[in-house]
GROMACS .gro file of N, CA and C in nm:
model
  201
    1MET      N    1   9.806  12.702  10.112
    1MET     CA    2   9.777  12.634  10.254
    1MET      C    3   9.883  12.567  10.243
    2GLY      N    4   9.958  12.554  10.344
    2GLY     CA    5  10.098  12.495  10.354
    2GLY      C    6  10.055  12.355  10.408
    3VAL      N    7  10.194  12.252  10.434
    3VAL     CA    8  10.188  12.142  10.443
    3VAL      C    9  10.156  12.135  10.622
    4MET      N   10  10.053  12.040  10.637
    4MET     CA   11  10.013  12.023  10.824
    4MET      C   12  10.105  11.883  10.888
    5PHE      N   13  10.130  11.885  10.962
    5PHE     CA   14  10.161  11.778  11.066
    5PHE      C   15  10.054  11.686  11.103
    6ARG      N   16  10.028  11.578  11.107
    6ARG     CA   17   9.931  11.513  11.188
    6ARG      C   18   9.967  11.378  11.206
    7LYS      N   19   9.975  11.329  11.332
    7LYS     CA   20  10.010  11.209  11.383
    7LYS      C   21   9.916  11.108  11.498
    8SER      N   22   9.885  10.997  11.467
    8SER     CA   23   9.788  10.933  11.547
    8SER      C   24   9.869  10.821  11.611
    9GLN      N   25   9.850  10.783  11.751
    9GLN     CA   26   9.914  10.673  11.794
    9GLN      C   27   9.778  10.555  11.846
   10LYS      N   28   9.763  10.454  11.806
   10LYS     CA   29   9.667  10.385  11.819
   10LYS      C   30   9.690  10.263  11.939
   11PHE      N   31   9.620  10.269  12.049
   11PHE     CA   32   9.601  10.168  12.148
   11PHE      C   33   9.476  10.110  12.153
   12SER      N   34   9.472   9.983  12.111
   12SER     CA   35   9.345   9.914  12.089
   12SER      C   36   9.219  10.006  12.039
   13PRO      N   37   9.117  10.015  12.151
   13PRO     CA   38   9.002  10.126  12.090
   13PRO      C   39   9.038  10.276  12.118
   14LEU      N   40   9.146  10.303  12.160
   14LEU     CA   41   9.188  10.439  12.192
   14LEU      C   42   9.293  10.498  12.095
   15ILE      N   43   9.249  10.611  12.012
   15ILE     CA   44   9.341  10.685  11.935
   15ILE      C   45   9.368  10.801  11.995
   16LEU      N   46   9.520  10.867  12.003
   16LEU     CA   47   9.557  10.960  12.023
   16LEU      C   48   9.592  11.032  11.931
   17ASN      N   49   9.535  11.171  11.918
   17ASN     CA   50   9.595  11.250  11.787
   17ASN      C   51   9.688  11.347  11.832
   18PHE      N   52   9.775  11.396  11.755
   18PHE     CA   53   9.881  11.491  11.777
   18PHE      C   54   9.877  11.568  11.641
   19THR      N   55   9.964  11.721  11.684
   19THR     CA   56   9.949  11.801  11.547
   19THR      C   57  10.072  11.833  11.594
   20GLU      N   58  10.137  11.946  11.495
   20GLU     CA   59  10.285  12.006  11.527
   20GLU      C   60  10.292  12.029  11.650
   21HIS      N   61  10.209  12.128  11.734
   21HIS     CA   62  10.222  12.160  11.866
   21HIS      C   63  10.153  12.076  11.968
   22GLY      N   64  10.148  11.951  11.960
   22GLY     CA   65  10.179  11.854  12.044
   22GLY      C   66  10.044  11.784  12.040
   23PHE      N   67   9.980  11.722  12.184
   23PHE     CA   68   9.845  11.636  12.200
   23PHE      C   69   9.719  11.733  12.144
   24SER      N   70   9.649  11.668  12.068
   24SER     CA   71   9.518  11.746  11.989
   24SER      C   72   9.382  11.712  12.021
   25SER      N   73   9.363  11.565  12.024
   25SER     CA   74   9.230  11.528  12.096
   25SER      C   75   9.266  11.363  12.095
   26TRP      N   76   9.138  11.321  12.166
   26TRP     CA   77   9.154  11.156  12.170
   26TRP      C   78   9.006  11.098  12.094
   27THR      N   79   9.046  10.998  12.047
   27THR     CA   80   8.904  10.910  11.971
   27THR      C   81   8.923  10.745  12.030
   28ILE      N   82   8.746  10.726  12.063
   28ILE     CA   83   8.718  10.579  12.086
   28ILE      C   84   8.682  10.541  11.946
   29LYS      N   85   8.708  10.428  11.926
   29LYS     CA   86   8.669  10.353  11.804
   29LYS      C   87   8.640  10.208  11.810
   30ILE      N   88   8.509  10.165  11.810
   30ILE     CA   89   8.469  10.038  11.850
   30ILE      C   90   8.397  10.000  11.681
   31GLY      N   91   8.445   9.915  11.651
   31GLY     CA   92   8.375   9.873  11.520
   31GLY      C   93   8.382   9.977  11.403
   32ARG      N   94   8.261   9.997  11.373
   32ARG     CA   95   8.213  10.117  11.234
   32ARG      C   96   8.190  10.256  11.325
   33TRP      N   97   8.158  10.255  11.467
   33TRP     CA   98   8.137  10.369  11.520
   33TRP      C   99   8.240  10.424  11.608
   34SER      N  100   8.267  10.569  11.600
   34SER     CA  101   8.376  10.636  11.680
   34SER      C  102   8.292  10.745  11.742
   35TRP      N  103   8.399  10.789  11.813
   35TRP     CA  104   8.352  10.930  11.905
   35TRP      C  105   8.489  10.992  11.918
   36ASN      N  106   8.496  11.142  11.892
   36ASN     CA  107   8.608  11.209  11.886
   36ASN      C  108   8.568  11.342  12.012
   37SER      N  109   8.686  11.365  12.089
   37SER     CA  110   8.694  11.444  12.189
   37SER      C  111   8.697  11.625  12.197
   38ARG      N  112   8.760  11.613  12.069
   38ARG     CA  113   8.779  11.777  12.017
   38ARG      C  114   8.645  11.784  11.932
   39ALA      N  115   8.554  11.704  11.864
   39ALA     CA  116   8.468  11.744  11.765
   39ALA      C  117   8.327  11.706  11.854
   40ARG      N  118   8.338  11.637  11.974
   40ARG     CA  119   8.239  11.593  12.036
   40ARG      C  120   8.123  11.512  11.975
   41ALA      N  121   8.187  11.475  11.837
   41ALA     CA  122   8.065  11.401  11.740
   41ALA      C  123   8.084  11.236  11.743
   42HIS      N  124   7.980  11.206  11.724
   42HIS     CA  125   7.939  11.043  11.694
   42HIS      C  126   7.958  11.047  11.594
   43ARG      N  127   8.026  10.907  11.531
   43ARG     CA  128   8.037  10.878  11.352
   43ARG      C  129   8.017  10.745  11.344
   44VAL      N  130   7.967  10.728  11.228
   44VAL     CA  131   7.911  10.578  11.178
   44VAL      C  132   7.996  10.551  11.085
   45ASP      N  133   8.076  10.453  11.035
   45ASP     CA  134   8.131  10.455  10.911
   45ASP      C  135   8.001  10.329  10.823
   46LEU      N  136   7.995  10.414  10.708
   46LEU     CA  137   7.894  10.330  10.576
   46LEU      C  138   7.961  10.261  10.466
   47PRO      N  139   7.898  10.186  10.413
   47PRO     CA  140   7.964  10.123  10.315
   47PRO      C  141   8.032  10.232  10.234
   48GLY      N  142   8.149  10.196  10.144
   48GLY     CA  143   8.229  10.284  10.059
   48GLY      C  144   8.271  10.396  10.105
   49PRO      N  145   8.284  10.508  10.054
   49PRO     CA  146   8.358  10.654  10.129
   49PRO      C  147   8.243  10.734  10.191
   50LEU      N  148   8.127  10.643  10.240
   50LEU     CA  149   8.011  10.733  10.303
   50LEU      C  150   8.038  10.711  10.470
   51PHE      N  151   7.998  10.825  10.518
   51PHE     CA  152   7.968  10.817  10.691
   51PHE      C  153   7.875  10.884  10.738
   52TRP      N  154   7.820  10.831  10.851
   52TRP     CA  155   7.708  10.951  10.912
   52TRP      C  156   7.768  10.986  11.015
   53LYS      N  157   7.740  11.132  11.045
   53LYS     CA  158   7.786  11.216  11.179
   53LYS      C  159   7.703  11.289  11.215
   54GLN      N  160   7.680  11.271  11.381
   54GLN     CA  161   7.610  11.354  11.459
   54GLN      C  162   7.684  11.463  11.547
   55ASN      N  163   7.703  11.555  11.540
   55ASN     CA  164   7.722  11.656  11.611
   55ASN      C  165   7.657  11.672  11.755
   56LYS      N  166   7.754  11.685  11.847
   56LYS     CA  167   7.700  11.719  12.012
   56LYS      C  168   7.733  11.849  12.048
   57THR      N  169   7.653  11.922  12.026
   57THR     CA  170   7.652  12.075  12.072
   57THR      C  171   7.642  12.087  12.232
   58ARG      N  172   7.675  12.197  12.283
   58ARG     CA  173   7.653  12.201  12.436
   58ARG      C  174   7.524  12.303  12.439
   59ARG      N  175   7.440  12.314  12.507
   59ARG     CA  176   7.347  12.384  12.481
   59ARG      C  177   7.353  12.515  12.582
   60ARG      N  178   7.379  12.634  12.520
   60ARG     CA  179   7.382  12.724  12.600
   60ARG      C  180   7.306  12.769  12.716
   61GLU      N  181   7.344  12.794  12.855
   61GLU     CA  182   7.252  12.840  12.938
   61GLU      C  183   7.202  13.003  12.956
   62SER      N  184   7.090  13.008  12.960
   62SER     CA  185   7.064  13.151  13.001
   62SER      C  186   7.035  13.203  13.120
   63ALA      N  187   6.993  13.291  13.158
   63ALA     CA  188   6.965  13.343  13.333
   63ALA      C  189   6.851  13.272  13.339
   64SER      N  190   6.744  13.279  13.273
   64SER     CA  191   6.628  13.220  13.281
   64SER      C  192   6.621  13.080  13.372
   65ASP      N  193   6.723  12.983  13.298
   65ASP     CA  194   6.759  12.836  13.336
   65ASP      C  195   6.788  12.840  13.480
   66HIS      N  196   6.844  12.932  13.542
   66HIS     CA  197   6.875  12.924  13.687
   66HIS      C  198   6.781  12.948  13.773
   67ARG      N  199   6.668  12.935  13.742
   67ARG     CA  200   6.547  12.998  13.829
   67ARG      C  201   6.482  12.852  13.871
   0.00000   0.00000   0.00000
């Protein structure tokens, strides 16, 4: 695996994330809670190196949902 470029720019609670290809995602961080636009996941920092994460997946619609 090669070396990857990653850069973050912080503007108060808003964090913009960049890769070698340009803008990647944005994050809102308030205290120990954060939400990332790309992962669509809530994260809470716990004491030490631990954290709790809840992924928010989109529900796939089937043909029967439109009736």
